Amino acid sequence: MFLRVERLTKRFGGLLAVNDVTFSIEQGKINAIIGPNGAGKSTFFNLISGLHRPTSGTITFKGRDITRLPANERAKLGIARTFQTTHLFEQATVMDNVIIGHRLRTSSNLFDAILRTKRHRREEQACKEKAMEVLDFVGLTDVADRMVANLSQEQKKRAAFALALATDPELVLLDEPAAGINPDETEGLEELIVNMVQRGLTVCLIEHKMSMIMKIADRIMVLNYGEKIAEGTPEEVKNNEAVIQAYLGGSAIA
Amino acid sequence: NSSTTNNNAGGGNNNNGGGGGAETGTVNIGYSGPLSGPAAYYGQRTLNGLKMAAEEINNSGGFEVKGKKYKINLVPLDDKYLPNETAANAKRLVQEHHTPIIFTPHSGGVMALQVFNQTDNFIIAAYTSEPKITQTGNKLTVRIPPRYDGYIPTFTDYAMKRFGKKLAALPTATQYGKDWTEKLLPYWEKQGGKVVYKSSIDFTKDTDFFTIVTNALKEKPDVLFIGGASEPTAKVAKQARELGFKGGFIIMDQAKLDEMKRVTGSYDMLEGSIGVMPLVESDEPAVPEFVKNYRAKFNEDPGSEAAYNYLALYAFVEAMKAAGTVDDPQAIREHMNDGLKNIPAEKKVYNVPSIGDDGGFESEIVVAAVENGKIVPIELIDK
Amino acid sequence: MLEVANISVRYGSFAAIRDVTFSVKRGEIAVLLGANGAGKSTLFRTISGLHKPVQGEIRLNGERIDSLPPDRIVGRGVVQCAEGRKLFPRMSVYENLLMGAYVHRKDKDGIRRSLEHVYELFPILREKRNEPAGSLSGGQQQMLAIGRALMSRPAVLLLDEPSVGLAPLIVEQMFATIKQINQEGTTILLAEQNAHAALSIAHRGYVFENGTIVASGTAEELLANDDVRKAYIGG
Amino acid sequence: MAILEKRRLWLAALIAAAILFPLFVANGYYVHMMTISFIWMIAVYGLNLFAGYTGYLSLAHAGFFAIGAYALGILTVKAGWPFWLAFAAACLLTTLIGVFVGLVALRTKEHFFAIYTLCVGYIIYLIIDKWDSLTGGVRGFIGIPAPADIGPLSFQTPAAQYYLVLFFLLVVVWIMHRLVYSLTGRTYIAIRNSEELALTLGISTMKNKLASFVLSVFFTSLAGALYASFIRFLGPDIAYVSVMFDFLTYLLVGGIGTLAGPVVGTLLVTFLSQQLQFLQDYRMLIFGPVLTLLIIFYPHGIAGGIIRLKAKRGEARRLQLEARQASAELAAASRQERSERYAKEG
Amino acid sequence: MELFIQQLLNGLTVGSVYSLVALGLTLVYGILHIPNFAHGALYMMGGYVTLTAMTKLGMPYGLAIVASMAAVGLLGVLMERLVFYPLRNAPPLHDKIAAIGILLFLEAFAQFVWGADYQTMPTPYGDVVTVFGFTLTIQRILIIASAVIIMILLYLFLKKTFIGASIIAMAQNREGANLVGINTNKVAMLTFFLSGSLAALAASLASPINLVFPGMGHLVILKAFVIIILGGMGSIPGAIVGGYILGFSESLGATYVSNDYKDIIAFAILVIILTVKPNGLFAKEGR
Ligand SMILES: Nc1ncnc2c1ncn2[C@@H]1O[C@H](COP(=O)(O)OP(=O)(O)OP(=O)(O)O)[C@@H](O)[C@H]1O
Ligand SMILES: Nc1ncnc2c1ncn2[C@@H]1O[C@H](COP(=O)(O)OP(=O)(O)OP(=O)(O)O)[C@@H](O)[C@H]1O
Ligand SMILES: [Mg+2]
Ligand SMILES: [Mg+2]
């Protein structure tokens, strides 16, 4: 079992944002989560990535119980994420952003830094190489020296991908990567996601753009009011009466 | 060593009588104290005394040493009460103004200066009662204020006889207040008294004194020992009365009865207080003139800070005359006794007959009490 | 009704909008199409007075409003539902809506009626009226933002990408709602990337690229325009 | 490369000037002021590391400065330890206290952290002020020895003390330089920019913040110990908020988050405030507004402002270059087009 | 027991003063997100203006307080316009330092105008009253009563009026406030006005039981900061509750633990509370 959540519940005051959800993310696949606004999708990500503590339930990753692990430890285990509102180090260059992304795979400390030890130099080099590699992968090599604040929306999305990839993850959680991106650019992102999976990564994706989901997702889970109301292949979900009722509506796919 | 004299003083601001010819020299006298920030009031009062003395001396044509006329140029610098700033100021005063004497009104500053004043060769004119500064064997330190332990027997005797044996101590939380307390309380107990409450009030931190006074009064003391700056001390006395206290006050010499009266409105509230004789009520012959001039110049009544520093500057000038030098601090220090003796009678606002071997002024003290709403002098008793 | 003439806006040395001219007629829905970073939000912010243009004029019913401060522009009836929603996160949904009626704060009856109206449009808001706005989901917040804008009974409503991050079902509803609001008499200027949906309810459209208008026409014309189809509708 | 060389040259010149300073300036006052400024600089570098690079404003640093100073005093005078042993122990002890404070204080964020540490600093001040038997209380602490000789090196003269302090300052600057451009430094900056993001990138923000905080406390305690052995008298006032405000002023005027900031700011502000001495009681009447105006019109500080200016010029140059390149490409393209057309026609 | 109640009353008096000061501080914090280090200077100016209005202009105490609230309120507005407004987009450190600059200036200014000495503020309410065996002066009752009334009025103003709500709205999203038609400049000025007035009121009430001098702001400002983080910065109820907690902890700490260490006790309470609740007692929820 790659990542499995069991009876996961998150309560905010009186509100059950995630309610008793059991779900597995399958390795090497594109796992999608859809559902109406406020269904608890982002909260679900926050629980998996460790930004929120679940009220009850367990999360296991590669056989290990990570329910109580802090976010940074989970990242070290190989869980990376992007945020719904793109979240980057705005006041730094793309390159500097991505270099920091690989920091968790290095171990040099304050003293290494001050004494410029061999380890430090080696790791610095490794970080730079990693950064170049992922920038190349997402296609941002030419803007590596730009300040993030000066990037276009689409470039920022790609930069966020790069940042997640720099952590050498096994699982990448993408929260609405295509929001605010035009159709043309959306296709580019789709390609990128598919490429990631081809390189052996596992993706879990939240998206409202149904065309995209239906095209690239292998499996879909549907949340509504924090509860799982359906799960299956795109074909199955698309024709699920409950899902149409709750989410897709009449003319389902644009 | 370079000369401390230079014609037409540089950088000064107290140049009266403007250029009295080529034979008039200038002696720069340094001052470093708190002129800004919370302690500025205190710093300014000490400085005012010096300003007044300097002005008087200059207006009377300066003073003569070995046939040459000198005027005084006072160079005051602000140190915000911080010892390191005092040190920096002193370095500057010595290097740029060649001051043989530097006045400083706080023990921290004095101690920071004592690190180098003997090598840099200048006298510290210390307006602080901290005993340690004269115990370190520093040969160029002069302690100006009187020793407060002279007050203690008289105060104790008076308060105990008039009100009773139970004492609550609420002095200011400064080192001065603490030293006073450490001297007073053992003596009080030795005389058969009892100390029922002891704490201190930090006038820079406490918004209201009701809490602490309530706590002191619950022990039913006959006498309250209070003190610190006059005005907040008066507030403490007033609040004690509001809380129903009927006994007497022993007032530490830093606070002045006349200044306290301005806060309480009348001496009635201070009935039964014993403290130092207010300068304005003192019967030293030089006082009325001094008070008059001081009021005219600074628009307030002088306190002892101003008066002692005023006196001290006269003493130093006389010592220079006696030593026959204006730039040899050691010689000046050696002639301090002559200096004190030679202070003109009309300038003697206090009677300081001599200076001790340790460098402390040995002043005569005058004590007063409030009886029936009036200040009355009290005879000193010896321990 | 709303006219924008020769407007240019800069961020420091960067020219975000260059010499843009267009207008919205009374009772119309006009849509601004454009990719990310084309300058739509900048233009909206400029109309609302949050940015000062370096040149050009903005007129409402013939009167210049480009030198007015933002609150006065709202007072004239030009209200924006901004990108990023700009809600008051720790105020309740109800209080947020109430603040929307700030310019009509004297008119208690009117406020009550507007409130009812908004609750009818977005029933979920009535349900959540005592929750802090910050605890709503993205979509709910979007509805609240539109609701709040409606509370000031705008003559011209500027909607900056109202469909961003919304579920398809909600997007559909949202456009229906926009149409309804328009039919009730509000002039609407809409910025969108979802060109198909937007043009299907709009009367007129402008295509924005790199800070200038590159194409304009009625909704039908634009829908029929091949370039526009390719760039903004896809497939 | 050329820029690097130039910077090296500047640095060498500056250090040389600092070394030659006491030889050419006979005025003991200037040497004294310089020495004390160097001490402030070391403390301000401590503050800069944590506030400027890691993004957390600690207002307890005056307190740590005081602990370093008092620890040295107490260990030498009361415990009778040899000077240098006491010196090391004072820094170590303060750093240790820093670890504990950090562990608790770093649970809070932003302004909470600032005010929380303000209170910690105030508690330190109160303890020094009240614990008479250990610290001398309001009376102050007296009799701290000057630095002891190390072999042939003696630190009794002002000039020797100047060099000692300069030495420590250079070490601190060197460490800062190494740190800022390292992975660790980048990590601190990342935390400053967004702690949440750093956390999801697998960075243990707590550990890094703590390390940075502790090192910054160490620098400040070092400054405190040097202060104690230079001024040789201590009062509780050195732990008071006004000293903290001084540190902050030096840092901000110089430029927070820059390497040169602490040096530039400290020199400028001490110079200015000394120059205003002639105003006596009213110098704050001028100094206050000058400070406020500096902040409004030079928001990045002097050093920060210069860096930005350079960056802007650099950016402009880059844009120019790009534009030239683009037009060259365009020209090439049109040439090709033309040749193609000719080829067709031909 | 008697002592306990007397000390509670004493704590209530000081707590009222602290709360009023902290309220002004927390209001400005809520809007501008800056701790206004110059707030203590506003307090000090409040004391001096009231005193001057009484002694130089012969105004009665009550009128002098109103005049002082207006004057110091305007001073607050001036501060906002000249310093904080230009700095509104600067990093958060800057306004702190700018505020320090103002603080230094105002203290020097007060010393320049009124001198460095302690001054006494006369009060018509100096009489002592004994209620159930507990001693109070009318002035102290006045302090407590006015503080409570002002707090209630402020609460009603913020909660029940549109203008008041606009302050809260702006505190939460400045641009959002702009977009619903709130003139954010006016609100910022209004907030500073309120903040200054509250400081002036606190100083005018407290001065008759203490003194007026240039450094008087130091008495309250650090404690006010303790209070507002205790209560959760920007929280109005937090400032009130925090003020009284501090007042009581001082009076009871001085009585039952040690007078010398009562400030340390107060600060230790803060450290303990923040260790347990890092965002203060009234921490704000939501994203
Ligand atoms: N505050 C700012 N400072 C500098 N540049 C800015 C600022 N805000 C926006 N820009 C730049 O101005 C251009 C136009 O931005 P704007 O937000 O108006 O675009 P948009 O069409 O609304 O895009 P989106 O679809 O992302 O909302 C972009 O290149 C953007 O990077
Ligand atoms: N920190 C929080 N505190 C209180 N309630 C929260 C918090 N975060 C989320 N919620 C609530 O939890 C529910 C789920 O929110 P979540 O953001 O997970 O939705 P979502 O499925 O991602 O929606 P969207 O597609 O609109 O982004 C919502 O009702 C929201 O109001
Ligand atoms: Mg979401
Ligand atoms: Mg936009």
PDB file of N, CA and C and ligand atoms in Angstrom, chain A residues 36-43 84 175-176 206 208, chain C residues 137-139 165, chain E residues 287, ligand 3:
ATOM      1  N   PRO A  36     -17.425  19.695  -4.928  1.00  0.00           N
ATOM      2  CA  PRO A  36     -17.851  21.095  -4.894  1.00  0.00           C
ATOM      3  C   PRO A  36     -16.939  21.933  -4.008  1.00  0.00           C
ATOM      4  N   ASN A  37     -17.094  23.228  -4.107  1.00  0.00           N
ATOM      5  CA  ASN A  37     -16.312  24.118  -3.242  1.00  0.00           C
ATOM      6  C   ASN A  37     -16.676  23.860  -1.803  1.00  0.00           C
ATOM      7  N   GLY A  38     -15.646  23.802  -1.002  1.00  0.00           N
ATOM      8  CA  GLY A  38     -15.892  23.582   0.416  1.00  0.00           C
ATOM      9  C   GLY A  38     -16.083  22.128   0.762  1.00  0.00           C
ATOM     10  N   ALA A  39     -15.845  21.240  -0.204  1.00  0.00           N
ATOM     11  CA  ALA A  39     -16.050  19.825   0.064  1.00  0.00           C
ATOM     12  C   ALA A  39     -14.981  19.281   1.003  1.00  0.00           C
ATOM     13  N   GLY A  40     -13.885  19.961   1.097  1.00  0.00           N
ATOM     14  CA  GLY A  40     -12.832  19.501   2.007  1.00  0.00           C
ATOM     15  C   GLY A  40     -11.610  18.964   1.288  1.00  0.00           C
ATOM     16  N   LYS A  41     -11.485  19.304   0.018  1.00  0.00           N
ATOM     17  CA  LYS A  41     -10.372  18.776  -0.754  1.00  0.00           C
ATOM     18  C   LYS A  41      -9.029  19.329  -0.273  1.00  0.00           C
ATOM     19  N   SER A  42      -8.988  20.650  -0.168  1.00  0.00           N
ATOM     20  CA  SER A  42      -7.717  21.246   0.277  1.00  0.00           C
ATOM     21  C   SER A  42      -7.405  20.808   1.696  1.00  0.00           C
ATOM     22  N   THR A  43      -8.443  20.701   2.509  1.00  0.00           N
ATOM     23  CA  THR A  43      -8.222  20.246   3.874  1.00  0.00           C
ATOM     24  C   THR A  43      -7.618  18.847   3.874  1.00  0.00           C
ATOM     25  N   GLN A  84      -3.043  25.833  -3.312  1.00  0.00           N
ATOM     26  CA  GLN A  84      -4.127  26.318  -4.172  1.00  0.00           C
ATOM     27  C   GLN A  84      -3.837  27.731  -4.666  1.00  0.00           C
ATOM     28  N   ASP A 175      -2.658  21.040  -5.806  1.00  0.00           N
ATOM     29  CA  ASP A 175      -3.960  21.640  -5.487  1.00  0.00           C
ATOM     30  C   ASP A 175      -4.332  22.662  -6.550  1.00  0.00           C
ATOM     31  N   GLU A 176      -5.256  22.306  -7.399  1.00  0.00           N
ATOM     32  CA  GLU A 176      -5.735  23.160  -8.488  1.00  0.00           C
ATOM     33  C   GLU A 176      -4.603  23.819  -9.275  1.00  0.00           C
ATOM     34  N   ILE A 206      -6.019  17.866  -7.300  1.00  0.00           N
ATOM     35  CA  ILE A 206      -7.330  18.484  -7.122  1.00  0.00           C
ATOM     36  C   ILE A 206      -7.536  19.425  -8.288  1.00  0.00           C
ATOM     37  N   HIS A 208     -10.753  21.590 -10.758  1.00  0.00           N
ATOM     38  CA  HIS A 208     -12.140  21.799 -11.172  1.00  0.00           C
ATOM     39  C   HIS A 208     -12.289  21.722 -12.681  1.00  0.00           C
TER      40      HIS A 208
ATOM     41  N   SER C 137     -15.151  27.910   2.264  1.00  0.00           N
ATOM     42  CA  SER C 137     -14.303  27.365   1.202  1.00  0.00           C
ATOM     43  C   SER C 137     -14.152  28.417   0.114  1.00  0.00           C
ATOM     44  N   GLY C 138     -13.234  28.115  -0.781  1.00  0.00           N
ATOM     45  CA  GLY C 138     -12.948  29.068  -1.842  1.00  0.00           C
ATOM     46  C   GLY C 138     -14.195  29.513  -2.592  1.00  0.00           C
ATOM     47  N   GLY C 139     -14.993  28.566  -2.966  1.00  0.00           N
ATOM     48  CA  GLY C 139     -16.176  28.893  -3.751  1.00  0.00           C
ATOM     49  C   GLY C 139     -17.178  29.721  -2.969  1.00  0.00           C
ATOM     50  N   GLY C 165     -11.485  28.955  -9.784  1.00  0.00           N
ATOM     51  CA  GLY C 165     -11.501  27.993  -8.689  1.00  0.00           C
ATOM     52  C   GLY C 165     -12.866  27.480  -8.316  1.00  0.00           C
TER      53      GLY C 165
ATOM     54  N   ARG E 287      -8.645  31.461   8.900  1.00  0.00           N
ATOM     55  CA  ARG E 287      -7.431  31.373   8.102  1.00  0.00           C
ATOM     56  C   ARG E 287      -6.765  32.698   7.921  1.00  0.00           C
TER      57      ARG E 287
HETATM   58 MG    MG F   3      -9.426  24.109  -2.026  1.00  0.00          MG
END
